[in-house]
C-alpha positions as semicolon CSV with decimal commas, in nm:
position;residue;x (nm);y (nm);z (nm)
1;X;-3,687;3,427;2,267
2;X;-4,031;3,528;2,122
3;X;-4,340;3,632;2,321
4;X;-4,635;3,401;2,346
5;X;-4,980;3,538;2,439
6;X;-5,312;3,390;2,573
7;X;-5,491;3,590;2,309
8;X;-5,415;3,867;2,056
9;X;-5,759;4,043;2,044
10;X;-5,628;4,300;2,292
11;X;-5,321;4,351;2,075
12;X;-5,542;4,412;1,768
13;X;-5,730;4,685;1,960
14;X;-5,418;4,842;2,082
15;X;-5,288;4,853;1,721
16;X;-5,606;5,040;1,630
17;X;-5,617;5,277;1,929
18;X;-5,239;5,341;1,966
19;X;-5,126;5,338;1,600
20;X;-5,437;5,443;1,413
21;X;-5,496;5,120;1,219
22;X;-5,837;4,968;1,152
23;X;-5,984;4,620;1,154
24;X;-5,984;4,634;0,767
25;X;-5,619;4,729;0,753
26;X;-5,511;4,460;0,997
27;X;-5,701;4,203;0,784
28;X;-5,548;4,341;0,451
29;X;-5,205;4,295;0,602
30;X;-5,281;3,936;0,718
31;X;-5,402;3,840;0,377
32;X;-5,095;4,012;0,217
33;X;-4,868;3,819;0,439
34;X;-5,027;3,492;0,331
35;X;-5,008;3,605;-0,032
36;X;-4,642;3,684;-0,008
37;X;-4,569;3,347;0,150
38;X;-4,749;3,168;-0,141
39;X;-4,573;3,380;-0,409
40;X;-4,231;3,310;-0,254
41;X;-4,286;2,942;-0,242
42;X;-4,510;2,852;-0,540
43;X;-4,492;2,922;-0,913
44;X;-4,732;3,144;-1,084
45;X;-5,037;2,956;-1,222
46;X;-5,039;2,711;-0,917
47;X;-5,390;2,586;-0,844
48;X;-5,518;2,726;-0,506
49;X;-5,842;2,621;-0,314
50;X;-5,933;2,839;-0,023
51;X;-6,190;2,700;0,222
52;X;-6,372;2,983;0,400
53;X;-6,587;2,988;0,706
54;X;-6,852;3,254;0,798
55;X;-6,650;3,462;1,023
56;X;-6,332;3,682;1,024
57;X;-6,102;3,373;0,961
58;X;-6,308;3,327;0,639
59;X;-6,281;3,693;0,566
60;X;-5,901;3,653;0,578
61;X;-5,933;3,375;0,319
62;X;-6,159;3,579;0,101
63;X;-5,906;3,872;0,108
64;X;-5,630;3,625;0,013
65;X;-5,841;3,506;-0,286
66;X;-5,866;3,873;-0,407
67;X;-5,502;3,930;-0,379
68;X;-5,386;3,610;-0,557
69;X;-5,658;3,571;-0,835
70;X;-5,410;3,695;-1,110
71;X;-5,118;3,492;-0,974
72;X;-5,285;3,171;-0,893
73;X;-5,572;2,966;-1,034
74;X;-5,802;3,034;-0,740
75;X;-6,115;2,837;-0,637
76;X;-6,325;2,950;-0,341
77;X;-6,511;2,693;-0,124
78;X;-6,756;2,857;0,099
79;X;-6,811;2,624;0,395
80;X;-7,052;2,884;0,552
81;X;-7,226;3,186;0,411
82;X;-7,044;3,505;0,548
83;X;-7,210;3,646;0,863
84;X;-6,963;3,898;1,010
85;X;-6,925;4,247;0,887
86;X;-6,576;4,188;0,771
87;X;-6,661;3,860;0,604
88;X;-6,949;4,020;0,404
89;X;-6,731;4,316;0,310
90;X;-6,456;4,085;0,186
91;X;-6,715;3,863;-0,003
92;X;-6,857;4,168;-0,182
93;X;-6,502;4,258;-0,296
94;X;-6,439;3,908;-0,417
95;X;-6,759;3,904;-0,616
96;X;-6,656;4,204;-0,820
97;X;-6,364;3,995;-0,953
98;X;-6,564;3,694;-1,066
99;X;-6,349;3,450;-0,875
100;X;-6,478;3,106;-0,935
101;X;-6,657;2,919;-0,652
102;X;-6,711;2,539;-0,614
103;X;-6,944;2,352;-0,393
104;X;-6,722;2,050;-0,398
105;X;-6,364;2,028;-0,278
106;X;-6,136;2,010;-0,574
107;X;-5,782;1,879;-0,588
108;X;-5,525;2,158;-0,610
109;X;-5,158;2,241;-0,547
110;X;-5,234;2,452;-0,245
111;X;-5,512;2,435;0,005
112;X;-5,579;2,709;0,255
113;X;-5,798;2,640;0,561
114;X;-5,971;2,965;0,665
115;X;-6,276;2,810;0,830
116;X;-6,244;2,907;1,199
117;X;-5,978;3,086;1,390
118;X;-5,865;3,156;1,757
119;X;-6,213;3,301;1,834
120;X;-6,377;2,970;1,781
121;X;-6,498;2,789;2,091
122;X;-6,669;2,452;2,140
123;X;-6,701;2,164;1,902
124;X;-6,700;2,164;1,528
125;X;-7,024;2,063;1,373
126;X;-7,013;1,707;1,218
127;X;-7,036;1,848;0,861
128;X;-6,739;2,068;0,915
129;X;-6,544;1,789;1,066
130;X;-6,618;1,573;0,767
131;X;-6,518;1,862;0,526
132;X;-6,185;1,911;0,716
133;X;-6,113;1,530;0,711
134;X;-6,164;1,542;0,331
135;X;-5,913;1,839;0,321
136;X;-5,676;1,640;0,522
137;X;-5,678;1,363;0,255
138;X;-5,593;1,607;-0,010
139;X;-5,241;1,584;-0,168
140;X;-5,218;1,966;-0,175
141;X;-4,970;2,172;0,036
142;X;-5,185;2,265;0,331
143;X;-5,178;2,616;0,492
144;X;-5,364;2,707;0,808
145;X;-5,487;3,067;0,832
146;X;-5,394;3,178;1,183
147;X;-5,466;2,842;1,345
148;X;-5,574;2,505;1,205
149;X;-5,951;2,488;1,227
150;X;-6,054;2,327;1,555
151;X;-5,698;2,177;1,536
152;X;-5,851;1,905;1,325
153;X;-5,699;2,038;1,007
154;X;-5,342;1,907;0,961
155;X;-5,146;2,184;0,816
156;X;-4,788;2,179;0,665
157;X;-4,762;2,529;0,784
158;X;-4,953;2,761;1,008
159;X;-4,941;3,131;0,915
160;X;-5,041;3,292;1,240
161;X;-5,143;3,649;1,269
162;X;-4,959;3,923;1,468
163;X;-4,807;3,710;1,735
164;X;-4,766;3,357;1,873
165;X;-5,061;3,214;2,084
166;X;-5,045;2,958;2,363
167;X;-5,302;2,733;2,181
168;X;-5,041;2,655;1,920
169;X;-4,821;2,502;2,188
170;X;-5,050;2,241;2,350
171;X;-4,915;1,891;2,306
172;X;-5,229;1,763;2,135
173;X;-5,209;2,005;1,848
174;X;-4,847;1,945;1,756
175;X;-4,931;1,712;1,474
176;X;-5,180;1,976;1,327
177;X;-4,987;2,296;1,315
178;X;-4,676;2,191;1,114
179;X;-4,429;2,482;1,080
180;X;-4,528;2,811;1,235
181;X;-4,475;3,159;1,069
182;X;-4,591;3,480;1,229
183;X;-4,726;3,739;0,990
184;X;-4,712;4,116;1,059
185;X;-5,029;4,308;1,057
186;X;-4,901;4,650;0,945
187;X;-4,684;4,694;1,243
188;X;-4,353;4,537;1,314
189;X;-4,385;4,279;1,594
190;X;-4,183;4,495;1,835
191;X;-4,465;4,751;1,807
192;X;-4,764;4,528;1,781
193;X;-4,668;4,306;2,080
194;X;-4,649;4,398;2,445
195;X;-4,426;4,227;2,692
196;X;-4,539;3,881;2,792
197;X;-4,435;3,655;3,086
198;X;-4,456;3,352;2,853
199;X;-4,165;3,301;2,613
200;X;-4,084;3,061;2,319
201;X;-3,728;2,922;2,340
202;X;-3,526;2,925;2,025
203;X;-3,238;2,677;1,982
204;X;-3,014;2,971;1,942
205;X;-3,083;3,057;2,308
206;X;-2,882;2,758;2,427
207;X;-2,582;2,844;2,637
208;X;-2,324;2,558;2,686
209;X;-2,099;2,536;2,995
210;X;-1,773;2,617;2,828
211;X;-1,478;2,649;3,066
212;X;-1,344;2,991;3,025
213;X;-1,120;2,997;3,350
214;X;-0,777;2,857;3,281
215;X;-0,679;2,837;3,641
216;X;-0,911;2,555;3,744
217;X;-0,926;2,200;3,865
218;X;-1,202;1,929;3,879
219;X;-1,346;2,087;4,194
220;X;-1,395;2,409;4,012
221;X;-1,682;2,266;3,813
222;X;-1,908;2,121;4,081
223;X;-1,987;1,790;4,240
224;X;-2,320;1,627;4,171
225;X;-2,432;1,353;4,407
226;X;-2,706;1,125;4,274
227;X;-2,929;0,884;4,462
228;X;-2,852;0,535;4,316
229;X;-3,182;0,365;4,327
230;X;-3,335;0,029;4,275
231;X;-3,347;0,050;3,897
232;X;-2,982;0,128;3,877
233;X;-2,937;0,203;3,508
234;X;-3,138;0,531;3,534
235;X;-2,900;0,698;3,782
236;X;-2,598;0,562;3,599
237;X;-2,725;0,725;3,281
238;X;-2,775;1,053;3,471
239;X;-2,423;1,024;3,614
240;X;-2,259;0,967;3,281
241;X;-2,448;1,242;3,122
242;X;-2,367;1,497;3,402
243;X;-1,991;1,417;3,361
244;X;-2,007;1,458;2,985
245;X;-2,195;1,798;3,025
246;X;-1,905;1,954;3,226
247;X;-1,962;1,844;3,599
248;X;-1,622;1,810;3,767
249;X;-1,720;1,534;3,994
250;X;-2,015;1,288;3,999
251;X;-2,092;1,048;4,269
252;X;-2,364;0,776;4,307
253;X;-2,494;0,761;4,664
254;X;-2,599;0,399;4,755
255;X;-2,627;0,192;5,067
256;X;-2,405;-0,057;4,895
257;X;-2,096;0,138;4,757
258;X;-1,878;-0,173;4,708
259;X;-1,962;-0,232;4,340
260;X;-1,921;0,079;4,114
261;X;-2,137;0,045;3,813
262;X;-1,885;0,225;3,587
263;X;-1,519;0,302;3,605
264;X;-1,577;0,676;3,558
265;X;-1,830;0,716;3,834
266;X;-1,756;0,722;4,208
267;X;-1,982;0,563;4,462
268;X;-2,030;0,642;4,828
269;X;-2,262;0,550;5,115
270;X;-2,241;0,903;5,249
271;X;-2,296;1,247;5,089
272;X;-1,949;1,390;5,009
273;X;-1,879;1,713;5,186
274;X;-1,791;1,894;4,872
275;X;-2,129;1,813;4,701
276;X;-2,269;2,113;4,527
277;X;-2,595;1,976;4,401
278;X;-2,821;1,669;4,439
279;X;-3,032;1,463;4,207
280;X;-3,292;1,206;4,315
281;X;-3,586;1,007;4,180
282;X;-3,449;0,841;3,868
283;X;-3,506;0,465;3,910
284;X;-3,536;0,532;4,299
285;X;-3,779;0,253;4,379
286;X;-3,732;0,115;4,731
287;X;-3,355;0,111;4,756
288;X;-3,351;0,382;5,025
289;X;-3,523;0,375;5,376
290;X;-3,709;0,683;5,490
291;X;-3,413;0,752;5,717
292;X;-3,169;0,723;5,432
293;X;-3,365;0,965;5,234
294;X;-3,404;1,208;5,516
295;X;-3,024;1,208;5,555
296;X;-2,978;1,261;5,183
297;X;-3,209;1,571;5,186
298;X;-3,077;1,713;5,523
299;X;-2,911;2,012;5,352
300;X;-2,995;2,327;5,149
301;X;-2,809;2,216;4,831
302;X;-2,964;2,281;4,487
303;X;-3,182;1,973;4,401
304;X;-3,325;1,811;4,085
305;X;-3,614;1,562;4,139
306;X;-3,760;1,319;3,891
307;X;-3,973;1,010;3,856
308;X;-4,062;0,797;4,155
309;X;-4,014;1,077;4,412
310;X;-4,340;1,240;4,278
311;X;-4,555;0,966;4,421
312;X;-4,407;0,977;4,774
313;X;-4,553;1,195;5,053
314;X;-4,198;1,324;5,112
315;X;-4,233;1,543;4,813
316;X;-4,458;1,787;5,015
317;X;-4,151;1,868;5,229
318;X;-3,930;1,887;4,945
319;X;-4,141;2,140;4,770
320;X;-4,057;2,381;5,048
321;X;-3,691;2,409;4,931
322;X;-3,579;2,723;4,775
323;X;-3,347;2,581;4,508
324;X;-3,547;2,309;4,349
325;X;-3,611;2,167;3,998
326;X;-3,875;1,908;3,930
327;X;-3,922;1,740;3,600
328;X;-4,244;1,530;3,604
329;X;-4,413;1,378;3,290
330;X;-4,791;1,438;3,270
331;X;-4,886;1,127;3,467
332;X;-4,648;1,220;3,747
333;X;-4,767;1,591;3,735
334;X;-5,127;1,470;3,781
335;X;-5,012;1,269;4,080
336;X;-4,832;1,576;4,224
337;X;-5,135;1,803;4,175
338;X;-5,337;1,563;4,377
339;X;-5,082;1,518;4,647
340;X;-5,056;1,906;4,681
341;X;-5,440;1,930;4,686
342;X;-5,427;2,169;4,399
343;X;-5,639;1,958;4,156
344;X;-5,776;1,608;4,112
345;X;-5,778;1,567;3,739
346;X;-5,695;1,298;3,472
347;X;-5,415;1,320;3,214
348;X;-5,657;1,422;2,934
349;X;-5,765;1,741;3,126
350;X;-5,415;1,829;3,205
351;X;-5,299;1,792;2,847
352;X;-5,575;2,019;2,729
353;X;-5,496;2,278;2,981
354;X;-5,127;2,257;3,039
355;X;-5,054;2,617;3,088
356;X;-5,345;2,663;3,333
357;X;-5,226;2,385;3,569
358;X;-4,861;2,486;3,539
359;X;-4,963;2,835;3,654
360;X;-5,175;2,692;3,926
361;X;-4,873;2,497;4,068
362;X;-4,612;2,769;4,027
363;X;-4,854;3,037;4,199
364;X;-4,846;2,824;4,512
365;X;-4,477;2,701;4,477
366;X;-4,317;3,022;4,369
367;X;-3,952;2,897;4,438
368;X;-3,989;2,572;4,252
369;X;-3,864;2,546;3,891
370;X;-4,105;2,313;3,707
371;X;-4,032;2,141;3,387
372;X;-4,341;1,962;3,253
373;X;-4,242;1,702;2,999
374;X;-4,427;1,673;2,675
375;X;-4,420;1,727;2,297
376;X;-4,382;2,099;2,391
377;X;-4,189;2,132;2,717
378;X;-4,301;2,389;2,961
379;X;-4,069;2,534;3,206
380;X;-4,203;2,769;3,472
381;X;-4,096;2,957;3,785
382;X;-4,322;3,185;3,973
383;X;-4,481;3,395;3,689
384;X;-4,219;3,321;3,428
385;X;-4,309;3,057;3,162
386;X;-4,087;2,923;2,882
387;X;-4,184;2,670;2,608
388;X;-3,943;2,459;2,433
389;X;-4,110;2,327;2,128
390;X;-3,797;2,159;1,971
391;X;-3,845;1,796;2,107
392;X;-3,901;1,510;1,873
393;X;-4,063;1,174;1,905
394;X;-3,723;1,023;1,904
395;X;-3,706;1,116;2,268
396;X;-4,006;0,892;2,358
397;X;-3,797;0,625;2,491
398;X;-3,697;0,503;2,843
399;X;-3,393;0,665;2,973
400;X;-3,437;1,008;2,785
401;X;-3,565;1,165;3,105
402;X;-3,271;1,031;3,301
403;X;-3,049;1,216;3,056
404;X;-3,229;1,529;3,097
405;X;-3,200;1,501;3,480
406;X;-2,821;1,456;3,430
407;X;-2,810;1,763;3,216
408;X;-2,991;1,976;3,467
409;X;-2,805;1,835;3,761
410;X;-2,472;1,910;3,600
411;X;-2,550;2,273;3,556
412;X;-2,692;2,312;3,910
413;X;-2,363;2,159;4,039
414;X;-2,165;2,401;3,821
415;X;-2,339;2,699;3,989
416;X;-2,626;2,786;3,747
417;X;-2,949;2,910;3,893
418;X;-3,244;2,662;3,894
419;X;-3,423;2,837;3,608
420;X;-3,119;2,897;3,397
421;X;-3,010;2,529;3,441
422;X;-3,339;2,399;3,339
423;X;-3,391;2,614;3,033
424;X;-3,042;2,535;2,887
425;X;-3,048;2,161;2,985
426;X;-3,382;2,129;2,814
427;X;-3,261;2,305;2,495
428;X;-2,943;2,081;2,494
429;X;-3,157;1,772;2,531
430;X;-3,382;1,862;2,243
431;X;-3,087;1,966;2,032
432;X;-2,908;1,636;2,101
433;X;-3,211;1,449;1,953
434;X;-3,236;1,674;1,643
435;X;-2,855;1,623;1,587
436;X;-2,886;1,245;1,588
437;X;-2,820;1,114;1,235
438;X;-2,992;0,780;1,272
439;X;-3,364;0,679;1,228
440;X;-3,574;0,842;1,489
441;X;-3,692;0,518;1,636
442;X;-3,332;0,405;1,697
443;X;-3,225;0,686;1,934
444;X;-3,099;0,562;2,275
445;X;-2,990;0,734;2,590
446;X;-2,632;0,634;2,506
447;X;-2,664;0,820;2,167
448;X;-2,773;1,137;2,353
449;X;-2,485;1,118;2,596
450;X;-2,238;1,041;2,320
451;X;-2,365;1,346;2,121
452;X;-2,299;1,599;2,410
453;X;-1,944;1,641;2,281
454;X;-2,065;1,776;1,953
455;X;-2,320;2,033;2,080
């Protein structure tokens, strides 16, 4: 796991006060990190255009030009005249080397965006937006310095300085950032960074429910009971997935238990006494009366909730449970925020402030483990936040969420904590999609379930 920060300005100051570095040294190391990346990936003599803004992001670009002017055929494009102290300093250094400048954007092998960085607030001016759109149309390999400018620039890779920032993991910027690589600023990351309550999940963090105990039977690995709702395929997919992911027993709870939907899944009209976890919401619809649902939830078992349940007033009571996982997508989370009177917002506002509203929710419901679906999945419990960035658009298909619920429910039934079950189920879910060998548009829930055995 890697740390993610709201901002890194405080880390820069700490590097200076605690370790004796200076702003100039930090910038030199940032530029050197970019230069090393380019030298490792491009042959000498490659054409390089660096587009610089007027601030310290532009200063990084100017320093890069100085470091590479004998390795690459460098052209500087000044989108703005340098205004900050560091930008002016770096520009004076560049002028001593007679690096060529251009007032038009020329085609090159490599294009570096150093217009604005993390300190930029507000809207880009129209002329900068037009410039960045022209940059996007270039055939060059595109590198963003620290962050893509205004998240309008579409980078092949973002070389971010010092540490990871939350702004890089908003859903709306995923198409802009490309690959992410963190550059050291003269200190190893272990020294530069402080501890953060927000972590980036790596695929290598995945722990699978291997069976280490030899003296065991089917009851040793939990019993998940799933509410079998009106849209019955949803709960069937969750059940099949839970069984494939190691759950010893899976039962669909339904008012009509006379027609089992699959030969490997049990059905019952009553909750089995040996149930170790519950799942509800997937395709729920109107299949259950309020009394039926009250009976289903009349216990303290670990519970995973999804889909339809988030629009029901009953959710307010369920949020009081101490062993609860909820997995809303943005529209459902907006509904949930309104029901809980935490916020009355639209999806657009949520998506541009995902971390803010996740924190708002988990501050009130400290015992609830929240998984907010999206291009970057956010998992949170109390003050702990985890980001799973490994999802793909292949998962944007009906039934993918039902598979995720089955994965989480299976681990809950097997005795994992709510947070642990959610983290590892989410990682398994995204890894299943990445492992799929077919075209991304062809992935189905059946493919995900089939792939579990090869994780």
